[in-house]
Amino acid sequence: METSRPQKSAAASMTEHGQEVQPNLHQPSHETQKYGEIVKLPNGLSEKVCKESVALLNQCLADTITLRDMYKKHHWQVVGPTFNQLHLMYDQHYEGQVLLVDILAERIQLLGGIALAMAADIAESSKIQRPPRGREPAAVQLKRLAEAHEQIIIATREAAEKVDKSGDPGSNDVFVSDVLRTNELQVWFLTEHLVAASPVVA
């Protein structure tokens, strides 16, 4: 004859090692690393160099996230006879900027810094002009995106030179090989759409 097993209440549920199964959702709120501080890692770079590089990378990150989101806004709102081409291009460029965001954030973290992440912090830090909430003509969208790209390109070249002089070739590579080349390519694609050329008149 089977005997029934004793039932445990949820509050008394324990693992075989005596640990409570119930999740503890009452954790004290505190930062383990403040923004702007550097955790020194064995990467062969001084804390000073890491701090300077992280500041430049975070500025680029804030501007890149802003540009990324601007692409998605225009992707949703574009209208007109070039809708299909721009709708697809905006999304392709958005994905390229998504990749840059991860590359920049990971570089910041591996230098011992803290990467910007929240929308409010990005809005406070970005130097790119905020677009209006409403829809704009396609030509204005293209112009706005091209100007944002140029702003990032100029700042990236300056940042690449600074980190190169400070002896941080890894950050220089991120700025040049990833950020600069992606933005130069994308701004070329954008501006070609603003050329007043007709496919039927030579």
N, C-alpha and C. Protein backbone atom coordinates (compact mmCIF):
# COMPACT_ATOMS: atom_id res chain seq x y z
N MET A 1 0.85 -1.20 0.00
CA MET A 1 0.00 0.00 0.00
C MET A 1 0.88 1.24 0.00
N GLU A 2 0.61 2.17 -0.95
CA GLU A 2 1.44 3.37 -1.07
C GLU A 2 1.09 4.36 0.03
N THR A 3 2.14 4.98 0.53
CA THR A 3 1.93 6.05 1.54
C THR A 3 2.14 7.38 0.85
N SER A 4 1.30 8.34 1.17
CA SER A 4 1.40 9.66 0.55
C SER A 4 2.62 10.40 1.10
N ARG A 5 3.31 11.15 0.19
CA ARG A 5 4.48 11.92 0.60
C ARG A 5 4.04 13.19 1.30
N PRO A 6 4.79 13.64 2.30
CA PRO A 6 4.42 14.89 2.98
C PRO A 6 4.56 16.06 2.02
N GLN A 7 3.58 16.95 2.02
CA GLN A 7 3.58 18.12 1.15
C GLN A 7 4.29 19.28 1.82
N LYS A 8 5.15 19.97 1.02
CA LYS A 8 5.83 21.16 1.55
C LYS A 8 5.14 22.41 1.02
N SER A 9 5.06 23.41 1.85
CA SER A 9 4.50 24.69 1.40
C SER A 9 5.52 25.37 0.50
N ALA A 10 5.05 26.32 -0.34
CA ALA A 10 5.95 27.01 -1.25
C ALA A 10 7.03 27.76 -0.48
N ALA A 11 6.63 28.36 0.65
CA ALA A 11 7.57 29.14 1.44
C ALA A 11 8.65 28.26 2.05
N ALA A 12 8.31 26.98 2.29
CA ALA A 12 9.26 26.09 2.94
C ALA A 12 10.03 25.25 1.95
N SER A 13 9.79 25.46 0.63
CA SER A 13 10.46 24.67 -0.39
C SER A 13 11.96 24.92 -0.34
N MET A 14 12.72 23.83 -0.28
CA MET A 14 14.17 23.94 -0.18
C MET A 14 14.81 22.98 -1.18
N THR A 15 16.02 23.29 -1.60
CA THR A 15 16.77 22.35 -2.41
C THR A 15 17.40 21.33 -1.49
N GLU A 16 18.02 20.32 -2.08
CA GLU A 16 18.63 19.29 -1.25
C GLU A 16 19.83 19.83 -0.47
N HIS A 17 20.33 21.00 -0.89
CA HIS A 17 21.45 21.61 -0.17
C HIS A 17 20.97 22.63 0.86
N GLY A 18 19.69 22.72 1.06
CA GLY A 18 19.16 23.60 2.09
C GLY A 18 18.94 25.04 1.64
N GLN A 19 19.02 25.31 0.32
CA GLN A 19 18.80 26.67 -0.18
C GLN A 19 17.35 26.86 -0.57
N GLU A 20 16.83 28.06 -0.32
CA GLU A 20 15.45 28.34 -0.69
C GLU A 20 15.29 28.38 -2.20
N VAL A 21 14.16 27.84 -2.68
CA VAL A 21 13.87 27.85 -4.11
C VAL A 21 13.22 29.16 -4.53
N GLN A 22 12.53 29.79 -3.61
CA GLN A 22 11.82 31.04 -3.90
C GLN A 22 12.81 32.14 -4.29
N PRO A 23 12.60 32.82 -5.43
CA PRO A 23 13.53 33.89 -5.82
C PRO A 23 13.47 35.06 -4.86
N ASN A 24 14.63 35.62 -4.57
CA ASN A 24 14.71 36.78 -3.68
C ASN A 24 14.64 38.05 -4.52
N LEU A 25 13.49 38.70 -4.50
CA LEU A 25 13.28 39.92 -5.30
C LEU A 25 13.48 41.18 -4.49
N HIS A 26 14.06 41.06 -3.32
CA HIS A 26 14.26 42.21 -2.43
C HIS A 26 15.75 42.49 -2.27
N GLN A 27 16.41 42.66 -3.42
CA GLN A 27 17.84 42.93 -3.39
C GLN A 27 18.10 44.41 -3.15
N PRO A 28 19.09 44.74 -2.34
CA PRO A 28 19.41 46.15 -2.11
C PRO A 28 19.98 46.78 -3.37
N SER A 29 19.58 48.01 -3.66
CA SER A 29 20.03 48.69 -4.87
C SER A 29 21.35 49.40 -4.61
N HIS A 30 22.37 49.05 -5.38
CA HIS A 30 23.65 49.73 -5.28
C HIS A 30 24.47 49.46 -6.53
N GLU A 31 25.35 50.41 -6.88
CA GLU A 31 26.21 50.25 -8.03
C GLU A 31 27.50 49.55 -7.63
N THR A 32 27.92 48.60 -8.42
CA THR A 32 29.19 47.94 -8.15
C THR A 32 30.35 48.68 -8.84
N GLN A 33 30.01 49.53 -9.81
CA GLN A 33 31.01 50.38 -10.48
C GLN A 33 30.31 51.62 -10.97
N LYS A 34 30.77 52.78 -10.58
CA LYS A 34 30.15 54.03 -11.00
C LYS A 34 30.57 54.38 -12.42
N TYR A 35 29.67 55.05 -13.13
CA TYR A 35 29.97 55.49 -14.49
C TYR A 35 31.16 56.45 -14.45
N GLY A 36 32.08 56.25 -15.35
CA GLY A 36 33.28 57.09 -15.40
C GLY A 36 34.47 56.48 -14.70
N GLU A 37 34.23 55.50 -13.84
CA GLU A 37 35.32 54.81 -13.16
C GLU A 37 35.86 53.69 -14.05
N ILE A 38 37.13 53.36 -13.85
CA ILE A 38 37.78 52.31 -14.62
C ILE A 38 38.20 51.18 -13.67
N VAL A 39 37.85 49.97 -14.04
CA VAL A 39 38.37 48.79 -13.33
C VAL A 39 39.64 48.37 -14.06
N LYS A 40 40.76 48.43 -13.39
CA LYS A 40 42.04 48.13 -14.04
C LYS A 40 42.13 46.65 -14.38
N LEU A 41 42.28 46.38 -15.66
CA LEU A 41 42.41 45.01 -16.16
C LEU A 41 43.83 44.80 -16.70
N PRO A 42 44.29 43.56 -16.74
CA PRO A 42 45.65 43.29 -17.24
C PRO A 42 45.73 43.35 -18.76
N ASN A 43 45.55 44.57 -19.30
CA ASN A 43 45.54 44.75 -20.76
C ASN A 43 46.75 45.54 -21.26
N GLY A 44 47.71 45.83 -20.37
CA GLY A 44 48.91 46.53 -20.79
C GLY A 44 48.74 48.02 -20.99
N LEU A 45 47.57 48.57 -20.64
CA LEU A 45 47.31 50.00 -20.77
C LEU A 45 47.15 50.62 -19.39
N SER A 46 47.58 51.86 -19.25
CA SER A 46 47.44 52.54 -17.96
C SER A 46 45.97 52.91 -17.73
N GLU A 47 45.62 53.14 -16.48
CA GLU A 47 44.25 53.55 -16.15
C GLU A 47 43.90 54.86 -16.84
N LYS A 48 44.88 55.77 -16.92
CA LYS A 48 44.68 57.08 -17.56
C LYS A 48 44.31 56.90 -19.04
N VAL A 49 45.07 56.06 -19.73
CA VAL A 49 44.81 55.82 -21.15
C VAL A 49 43.44 55.18 -21.34
N CYS A 50 43.11 54.19 -20.50
CA CYS A 50 41.81 53.52 -20.60
C CYS A 50 40.67 54.51 -20.38
N LYS A 51 40.83 55.38 -19.39
CA LYS A 51 39.78 56.35 -19.07
C LYS A 51 39.55 57.31 -20.24
N GLU A 52 40.65 57.77 -20.85
CA GLU A 52 40.52 58.70 -21.99
C GLU A 52 39.88 58.00 -23.19
N SER A 53 40.28 56.77 -23.45
CA SER A 53 39.71 56.02 -24.57
C SER A 53 38.23 55.73 -24.35
N VAL A 54 37.88 55.35 -23.12
CA VAL A 54 36.48 55.04 -22.80
C VAL A 54 35.59 56.27 -23.00
N ALA A 55 36.08 57.45 -22.62
CA ALA A 55 35.29 58.68 -22.80
C ALA A 55 35.03 58.93 -24.29
N LEU A 56 36.03 58.75 -25.12
CA LEU A 56 35.87 58.95 -26.56
C LEU A 56 34.95 57.89 -27.17
N LEU A 57 35.10 56.66 -26.72
CA LEU A 57 34.25 55.58 -27.22
C LEU A 57 32.80 55.76 -26.80
N ASN A 58 32.58 56.24 -25.58
CA ASN A 58 31.20 56.46 -25.11
C ASN A 58 30.53 57.59 -25.88
N GLN A 59 31.29 58.62 -26.24
CA GLN A 59 30.70 59.69 -27.06
C GLN A 59 30.30 59.16 -28.43
N CYS A 60 31.18 58.37 -28.99
CA CYS A 60 30.88 57.75 -30.29
C CYS A 60 29.69 56.80 -30.17
N LEU A 61 29.62 56.08 -29.06
CA LEU A 61 28.51 55.15 -28.82
C LEU A 61 27.18 55.91 -28.74
N ALA A 62 27.16 57.02 -28.00
CA ALA A 62 25.93 57.81 -27.87
C ALA A 62 25.46 58.33 -29.22
N ASP A 63 26.40 58.82 -30.02
CA ASP A 63 26.05 59.34 -31.34
C ASP A 63 25.63 58.22 -32.29
N THR A 64 26.27 57.06 -32.18
CA THR A 64 25.93 55.92 -33.03
C THR A 64 24.54 55.38 -32.71
N ILE A 65 24.21 55.30 -31.42
CA ILE A 65 22.87 54.85 -31.03
C ILE A 65 21.81 55.82 -31.54
N THR A 66 22.12 57.12 -31.47
CA THR A 66 21.18 58.13 -31.97
C THR A 66 20.96 57.97 -33.47
N LEU A 67 22.05 57.78 -34.21
CA LEU A 67 21.95 57.58 -35.66
C LEU A 67 21.21 56.28 -35.98
N ARG A 68 21.53 55.24 -35.23
CA ARG A 68 20.82 53.96 -35.41
C ARG A 68 19.31 54.13 -35.28
N ASP A 69 18.88 54.82 -34.24
CA ASP A 69 17.45 55.01 -34.00
C ASP A 69 16.82 55.95 -35.02
N MET A 70 17.60 56.90 -35.52
CA MET A 70 17.10 57.79 -36.57
C MET A 70 16.81 57.00 -37.84
N TYR A 71 17.66 56.02 -38.11
CA TYR A 71 17.42 55.17 -39.28
C TYR A 71 16.11 54.39 -39.13
N LYS A 72 15.83 53.89 -37.95
CA LYS A 72 14.60 53.14 -37.75
C LYS A 72 13.38 54.06 -37.85
N LYS A 73 13.49 55.26 -37.32
CA LYS A 73 12.40 56.24 -37.42
C LYS A 73 12.08 56.51 -38.90
N HIS A 74 13.12 56.76 -39.70
CA HIS A 74 12.90 57.06 -41.11
C HIS A 74 12.43 55.83 -41.88
N HIS A 75 12.87 54.66 -41.47
CA HIS A 75 12.41 53.41 -42.08
C HIS A 75 10.90 53.27 -41.94
N TRP A 76 10.39 53.62 -40.76
CA TRP A 76 8.95 53.52 -40.51
C TRP A 76 8.16 54.63 -41.22
N GLN A 77 8.75 55.81 -41.37
CA GLN A 77 7.99 56.99 -41.78
C GLN A 77 8.19 57.41 -43.23
N VAL A 78 9.10 56.77 -43.96
CA VAL A 78 9.38 57.20 -45.32
C VAL A 78 8.15 57.01 -46.22
N VAL A 79 7.94 57.97 -47.13
CA VAL A 79 6.86 57.90 -48.12
C VAL A 79 7.39 58.44 -49.45
N GLY A 80 6.65 58.19 -50.52
CA GLY A 80 7.00 58.75 -51.82
C GLY A 80 7.38 57.69 -52.83
N PRO A 81 7.71 58.13 -54.06
CA PRO A 81 7.99 57.19 -55.15
C PRO A 81 9.23 56.32 -54.92
N THR A 82 10.13 56.75 -54.02
CA THR A 82 11.33 55.95 -53.72
C THR A 82 11.15 55.17 -52.43
N PHE A 83 9.90 54.98 -52.03
CA PHE A 83 9.62 54.31 -50.75
C PHE A 83 10.35 52.97 -50.61
N ASN A 84 10.22 52.11 -51.60
CA ASN A 84 10.77 50.76 -51.46
C ASN A 84 12.29 50.78 -51.30
N GLN A 85 12.98 51.55 -52.17
CA GLN A 85 14.43 51.60 -52.11
C GLN A 85 14.92 52.14 -50.76
N LEU A 86 14.30 53.25 -50.32
CA LEU A 86 14.74 53.87 -49.06
C LEU A 86 14.34 53.02 -47.86
N HIS A 87 13.17 52.44 -47.90
CA HIS A 87 12.70 51.59 -46.80
C HIS A 87 13.69 50.46 -46.56
N LEU A 88 14.16 49.83 -47.63
CA LEU A 88 15.11 48.73 -47.51
C LEU A 88 16.50 49.23 -47.11
N MET A 89 16.94 50.33 -47.72
CA MET A 89 18.27 50.85 -47.41
C MET A 89 18.37 51.31 -45.97
N TYR A 90 17.34 52.00 -45.49
CA TYR A 90 17.35 52.47 -44.10
C TYR A 90 17.49 51.29 -43.13
N ASP A 91 16.81 50.20 -43.44
CA ASP A 91 16.89 49.04 -42.54
C ASP A 91 18.26 48.38 -42.63
N GLN A 92 18.84 48.33 -43.82
CA GLN A 92 20.19 47.77 -43.96
C GLN A 92 21.20 48.60 -43.18
N HIS A 93 21.09 49.91 -43.30
CA HIS A 93 22.01 50.79 -42.59
C HIS A 93 21.78 50.71 -41.08
N TYR A 94 20.53 50.56 -40.68
CA TYR A 94 20.21 50.37 -39.25
C TYR A 94 20.96 49.16 -38.70
N GLU A 95 20.93 48.05 -39.43
CA GLU A 95 21.61 46.83 -38.98
C GLU A 95 23.11 47.05 -38.88
N GLY A 96 23.66 47.83 -39.79
CA GLY A 96 25.09 48.16 -39.73
C GLY A 96 25.43 48.96 -38.49
N GLN A 97 24.55 49.89 -38.12
CA GLN A 97 24.77 50.69 -36.91
C GLN A 97 24.56 49.86 -35.65
N VAL A 98 23.65 48.89 -35.69
CA VAL A 98 23.45 47.97 -34.55
C VAL A 98 24.76 47.23 -34.26
N LEU A 99 25.42 46.79 -35.30
CA LEU A 99 26.68 46.08 -35.14
C LEU A 99 27.74 46.98 -34.51
N LEU A 100 27.79 48.23 -34.96
CA LEU A 100 28.75 49.19 -34.40
C LEU A 100 28.49 49.44 -32.92
N VAL A 101 27.22 49.52 -32.54
CA VAL A 101 26.87 49.74 -31.13
C VAL A 101 27.48 48.65 -30.26
N ASP A 102 27.34 47.40 -30.68
CA ASP A 102 27.90 46.28 -29.90
C ASP A 102 29.43 46.33 -29.87
N ILE A 103 30.05 46.65 -30.99
CA ILE A 103 31.51 46.72 -31.05
C ILE A 103 32.03 47.80 -30.10
N LEU A 104 31.40 48.97 -30.12
CA LEU A 104 31.82 50.08 -29.27
C LEU A 104 31.62 49.75 -27.78
N ALA A 105 30.44 49.22 -27.46
CA ALA A 105 30.13 48.90 -26.06
C ALA A 105 31.08 47.84 -25.52
N GLU A 106 31.38 46.83 -26.32
CA GLU A 106 32.28 45.77 -25.87
C GLU A 106 33.70 46.29 -25.69
N ARG A 107 34.13 47.20 -26.56
CA ARG A 107 35.47 47.80 -26.41
C ARG A 107 35.55 48.59 -25.10
N ILE A 108 34.49 49.33 -24.78
CA ILE A 108 34.44 50.09 -23.53
C ILE A 108 34.55 49.16 -22.33
N GLN A 109 33.80 48.09 -22.36
CA GLN A 109 33.80 47.15 -21.24
C GLN A 109 35.15 46.47 -21.08
N LEU A 110 35.80 46.08 -22.17
CA LEU A 110 37.08 45.38 -22.04
C LEU A 110 38.21 46.31 -21.64
N LEU A 111 37.99 47.62 -21.73
CA LEU A 111 38.96 48.58 -21.20
C LEU A 111 38.70 48.87 -19.72
N GLY A 112 37.66 48.22 -19.16
CA GLY A 112 37.36 48.40 -17.74
C GLY A 112 36.38 49.52 -17.46
N GLY A 113 35.74 50.02 -18.51
CA GLY A 113 34.78 51.12 -18.34
C GLY A 113 33.35 50.65 -18.30
N ILE A 114 32.43 51.61 -18.28
CA ILE A 114 31.00 51.34 -18.30
C ILE A 114 30.42 52.00 -19.56
N ALA A 115 29.74 51.21 -20.38
CA ALA A 115 29.15 51.72 -21.61
C ALA A 115 27.79 52.35 -21.34
N LEU A 116 27.54 53.49 -21.96
CA LEU A 116 26.21 54.10 -21.91
C LEU A 116 25.20 53.13 -22.51
N ALA A 117 23.96 53.14 -21.96
CA ALA A 117 22.99 52.17 -22.45
C ALA A 117 21.56 52.70 -22.51
N MET A 118 21.13 53.44 -21.49
CA MET A 118 19.73 53.83 -21.40
C MET A 118 19.42 55.03 -22.30
N ALA A 119 18.19 55.08 -22.81
CA ALA A 119 17.78 56.11 -23.76
C ALA A 119 17.98 57.52 -23.22
N ALA A 120 17.65 57.74 -21.96
CA ALA A 120 17.78 59.07 -21.37
C ALA A 120 19.25 59.50 -21.33
N ASP A 121 20.14 58.57 -21.01
CA ASP A 121 21.57 58.89 -20.96
C ASP A 121 22.11 59.16 -22.36
N ILE A 122 21.62 58.42 -23.33
CA ILE A 122 22.04 58.64 -24.72
C ILE A 122 21.59 60.03 -25.19
N ALA A 123 20.36 60.37 -24.88
CA ALA A 123 19.82 61.67 -25.30
C ALA A 123 20.60 62.83 -24.69
N GLU A 124 21.02 62.66 -23.45
CA GLU A 124 21.80 63.71 -22.77
C GLU A 124 23.21 63.83 -23.34
N SER A 125 23.75 62.73 -23.83
CA SER A 125 25.16 62.70 -24.24
C SER A 125 25.39 62.93 -25.73
N SER A 126 24.43 62.55 -26.56
CA SER A 126 24.63 62.64 -28.00
C SER A 126 24.73 64.08 -28.48
N LYS A 127 25.61 64.29 -29.44
CA LYS A 127 25.79 65.61 -30.04
C LYS A 127 25.01 65.76 -31.34
N ILE A 128 24.34 64.70 -31.76
CA ILE A 128 23.55 64.75 -32.99
C ILE A 128 22.20 65.40 -32.71
N GLN A 129 21.80 66.31 -33.57
CA GLN A 129 20.55 67.03 -33.39
C GLN A 129 19.36 66.09 -33.44
N ARG A 130 18.45 66.28 -32.52
CA ARG A 130 17.27 65.41 -32.44
C ARG A 130 16.26 65.78 -33.52
N PRO A 131 15.78 64.81 -34.30
CA PRO A 131 14.79 65.12 -35.33
C PRO A 131 13.42 65.32 -34.71
N PRO A 132 12.50 65.96 -35.43
CA PRO A 132 11.14 66.11 -34.90
C PRO A 132 10.43 64.76 -34.82
N ARG A 133 9.39 64.69 -34.03
CA ARG A 133 8.65 63.43 -33.90
C ARG A 133 7.88 63.07 -35.16
N GLY A 134 7.44 64.09 -35.88
CA GLY A 134 6.59 63.85 -37.05
C GLY A 134 7.38 63.41 -38.27
N ARG A 135 6.62 63.11 -39.35
CA ARG A 135 7.19 62.65 -40.62
C ARG A 135 7.79 63.82 -41.38
N GLU A 136 8.91 63.55 -42.07
CA GLU A 136 9.55 64.55 -42.93
C GLU A 136 9.66 63.99 -44.34
N PRO A 137 9.81 64.87 -45.36
CA PRO A 137 10.00 64.38 -46.73
C PRO A 137 11.26 63.53 -46.84
N ALA A 138 11.28 62.62 -47.80
CA ALA A 138 12.41 61.72 -47.97
C ALA A 138 13.73 62.46 -48.15
N ALA A 139 13.69 63.56 -48.92
CA ALA A 139 14.93 64.32 -49.15
C ALA A 139 15.47 64.92 -47.85
N VAL A 140 14.58 65.34 -46.97
CA VAL A 140 15.00 65.88 -45.67
C VAL A 140 15.56 64.76 -44.79
N GLN A 141 14.93 63.59 -44.84
CA GLN A 141 15.45 62.44 -44.10
C GLN A 141 16.89 62.14 -44.53
N LEU A 142 17.11 62.10 -45.84
CA LEU A 142 18.43 61.79 -46.37
C LEU A 142 19.46 62.84 -45.95
N LYS A 143 19.07 64.10 -46.04
CA LYS A 143 19.97 65.19 -45.65
C LYS A 143 20.30 65.09 -44.16
N ARG A 144 19.30 64.83 -43.34
CA ARG A 144 19.50 64.74 -41.89
C ARG A 144 20.45 63.59 -41.54
N LEU A 145 20.25 62.44 -42.18
CA LEU A 145 21.11 61.28 -41.93
C LEU A 145 22.54 61.54 -42.40
N ALA A 146 22.68 62.17 -43.57
CA ALA A 146 24.02 62.46 -44.11
C ALA A 146 24.78 63.40 -43.18
N GLU A 147 24.10 64.39 -42.64
CA GLU A 147 24.74 65.33 -41.71
C GLU A 147 25.17 64.63 -40.42
N ALA A 148 24.35 63.71 -39.94
CA ALA A 148 24.70 62.96 -38.73
C ALA A 148 25.92 62.08 -39.00
N HIS A 149 25.94 61.44 -40.16
CA HIS A 149 27.11 60.63 -40.54
C HIS A 149 28.37 61.47 -40.57
N GLU A 150 28.28 62.64 -41.19
CA GLU A 150 29.47 63.49 -41.30
C GLU A 150 29.97 63.92 -39.93
N GLN A 151 29.05 64.22 -39.03
CA GLN A 151 29.41 64.61 -37.67
C GLN A 151 30.18 63.47 -36.98
N ILE A 152 29.69 62.26 -37.16
CA ILE A 152 30.35 61.09 -36.56
C ILE A 152 31.70 60.85 -37.23
N ILE A 153 31.77 61.00 -38.55
CA ILE A 153 33.02 60.78 -39.28
C ILE A 153 34.10 61.73 -38.80
N ILE A 154 33.77 63.01 -38.67
CA ILE A 154 34.75 64.01 -38.22
C ILE A 154 35.24 63.69 -36.81
N ALA A 155 34.29 63.41 -35.91
CA ALA A 155 34.65 63.10 -34.52
C ALA A 155 35.45 61.81 -34.44
N THR A 156 35.13 60.84 -35.29
CA THR A 156 35.83 59.56 -35.27
C THR A 156 37.28 59.70 -35.71
N ARG A 157 37.51 60.50 -36.72
CA ARG A 157 38.90 60.72 -37.17
C ARG A 157 39.72 61.38 -36.07
N GLU A 158 39.13 62.34 -35.37
CA GLU A 158 39.82 63.01 -34.27
C GLU A 158 40.09 62.03 -33.12
N ALA A 159 39.09 61.21 -32.80
CA ALA A 159 39.23 60.24 -31.72
C ALA A 159 40.29 59.19 -32.07
N ALA A 160 40.30 58.74 -33.32
CA ALA A 160 41.28 57.74 -33.75
C ALA A 160 42.69 58.26 -33.60
N GLU A 161 42.90 59.53 -33.94
CA GLU A 161 44.22 60.14 -33.80
C GLU A 161 44.64 60.23 -32.34
N LYS A 162 43.70 60.58 -31.47
CA LYS A 162 44.01 60.72 -30.04
C LYS A 162 44.39 59.39 -29.41
N VAL A 163 43.60 58.34 -29.67
CA VAL A 163 43.90 57.05 -29.05
C VAL A 163 45.17 56.43 -29.63
N ASP A 164 45.47 56.76 -30.89
CA ASP A 164 46.70 56.26 -31.49
C ASP A 164 47.91 56.88 -30.81
N LYS A 165 47.82 58.19 -30.54
CA LYS A 165 48.93 58.89 -29.87
C LYS A 165 49.09 58.44 -28.42
N SER A 166 48.00 58.04 -27.79
CA SER A 166 48.06 57.61 -26.39
C SER A 166 48.53 56.16 -26.25
N GLY A 167 48.67 55.45 -27.37
CA GLY A 167 49.16 54.07 -27.33
C GLY A 167 48.08 53.02 -27.17
N ASP A 168 46.89 53.30 -27.71
CA ASP A 168 45.78 52.35 -27.63
C ASP A 168 45.37 51.95 -29.06
N PRO A 169 46.17 51.09 -29.72
CA PRO A 169 45.87 50.73 -31.11
C PRO A 169 44.57 49.94 -31.26
N GLY A 170 44.13 49.24 -30.21
CA GLY A 170 42.88 48.49 -30.29
C GLY A 170 41.69 49.41 -30.50
N SER A 171 41.65 50.51 -29.74
CA SER A 171 40.57 51.48 -29.90
C SER A 171 40.69 52.20 -31.23
N ASN A 172 41.93 52.47 -31.66
CA ASN A 172 42.15 53.09 -32.96
C ASN A 172 41.57 52.22 -34.06
N ASP A 173 41.76 50.91 -33.95
CA ASP A 173 41.25 49.98 -34.96
C ASP A 173 39.72 50.00 -34.99
N VAL A 174 39.09 50.07 -33.81
CA VAL A 174 37.63 50.15 -33.76
C VAL A 174 37.14 51.42 -34.45
N PHE A 175 37.79 52.54 -34.13
CA PHE A 175 37.38 53.81 -34.73
C PHE A 175 37.56 53.82 -36.25
N VAL A 176 38.68 53.30 -36.73
CA VAL A 176 38.99 53.38 -38.16
C VAL A 176 38.34 52.24 -38.95
N SER A 177 38.62 51.00 -38.55
CA SER A 177 38.16 49.84 -39.33
C SER A 177 36.66 49.62 -39.26
N ASP A 178 36.07 49.96 -38.11
CA ASP A 178 34.64 49.71 -37.93
C ASP A 178 33.80 50.97 -38.12
N VAL A 179 33.98 51.93 -37.24
CA VAL A 179 33.10 53.11 -37.24
C VAL A 179 33.30 53.96 -38.49
N LEU A 180 34.54 54.33 -38.77
CA LEU A 180 34.80 55.24 -39.89
C LEU A 180 34.40 54.62 -41.23
N ARG A 181 34.82 53.39 -41.48
CA ARG A 181 34.55 52.78 -42.78
C ARG A 181 33.06 52.52 -42.99
N THR A 182 32.36 52.12 -41.93
CA THR A 182 30.91 51.91 -42.06
C THR A 182 30.20 53.21 -42.37
N ASN A 183 30.55 54.27 -41.66
CA ASN A 183 29.87 55.55 -41.86
C ASN A 183 30.20 56.17 -43.21
N GLU A 184 31.45 56.03 -43.65
CA GLU A 184 31.81 56.56 -44.97
C GLU A 184 31.03 55.85 -46.08
N LEU A 185 30.88 54.54 -45.95
CA LEU A 185 30.15 53.78 -46.96
C LEU A 185 28.67 54.15 -46.96
N GLN A 186 28.08 54.24 -45.78
CA GLN A 186 26.64 54.53 -45.68
C GLN A 186 26.31 55.94 -46.16
N VAL A 187 27.18 56.90 -45.84
CA VAL A 187 26.89 58.28 -46.27
C VAL A 187 27.00 58.40 -47.79
N TRP A 188 27.85 57.60 -48.41
CA TRP A 188 27.94 57.58 -49.87
C TRP A 188 26.63 57.09 -50.48
N PHE A 189 26.09 55.98 -49.95
CA PHE A 189 24.82 55.45 -50.44
C PHE A 189 23.70 56.48 -50.28
N LEU A 190 23.69 57.19 -49.15
CA LEU A 190 22.64 58.18 -48.90
C LEU A 190 22.70 59.32 -49.89
N THR A 191 23.88 59.90 -50.06
CA THR A 191 23.98 61.12 -50.87
C THR A 191 23.75 60.85 -52.35
N GLU A 192 23.99 59.62 -52.82
CA GLU A 192 23.70 59.30 -54.21
C GLU A 192 22.21 59.41 -54.51
N HIS A 193 21.37 59.26 -53.49
CA HIS A 193 19.92 59.39 -53.66
C HIS A 193 19.50 60.86 -53.79
N LEU A 194 20.42 61.78 -53.48
CA LEU A 194 20.08 63.20 -53.55
C LEU A 194 20.58 63.84 -54.85
N VAL A 195 21.19 63.04 -55.73
CA VAL A 195 21.64 63.56 -57.02
C VAL A 195 20.43 63.69 -57.94
N ALA A 196 20.27 64.86 -58.54
CA ALA A 196 19.13 65.12 -59.42
C ALA A 196 19.41 64.57 -60.81
N ALA A 197 19.33 63.29 -60.97
CA ALA A 197 19.58 62.65 -62.26
C ALA A 197 18.33 61.93 -62.72
N SER A 198 18.09 61.95 -64.03
CA SER A 198 16.94 61.27 -64.60
C SER A 198 17.40 60.02 -65.34
N PRO A 199 16.70 58.89 -65.15
CA PRO A 199 17.09 57.67 -65.84
C PRO A 199 16.73 57.67 -67.34
N VAL A 200 15.98 58.68 -67.78
CA VAL A 200 15.54 58.69 -69.18
C VAL A 200 16.04 59.88 -69.96
N VAL A 201 16.75 60.81 -69.31
CA VAL A 201 17.27 61.99 -70.00
C VAL A 201 18.78 62.05 -69.78
N ALA A 202 19.57 62.09 -70.86
CA ALA A 202 21.03 62.14 -70.76
C ALA A 202 21.48 63.59 -70.75
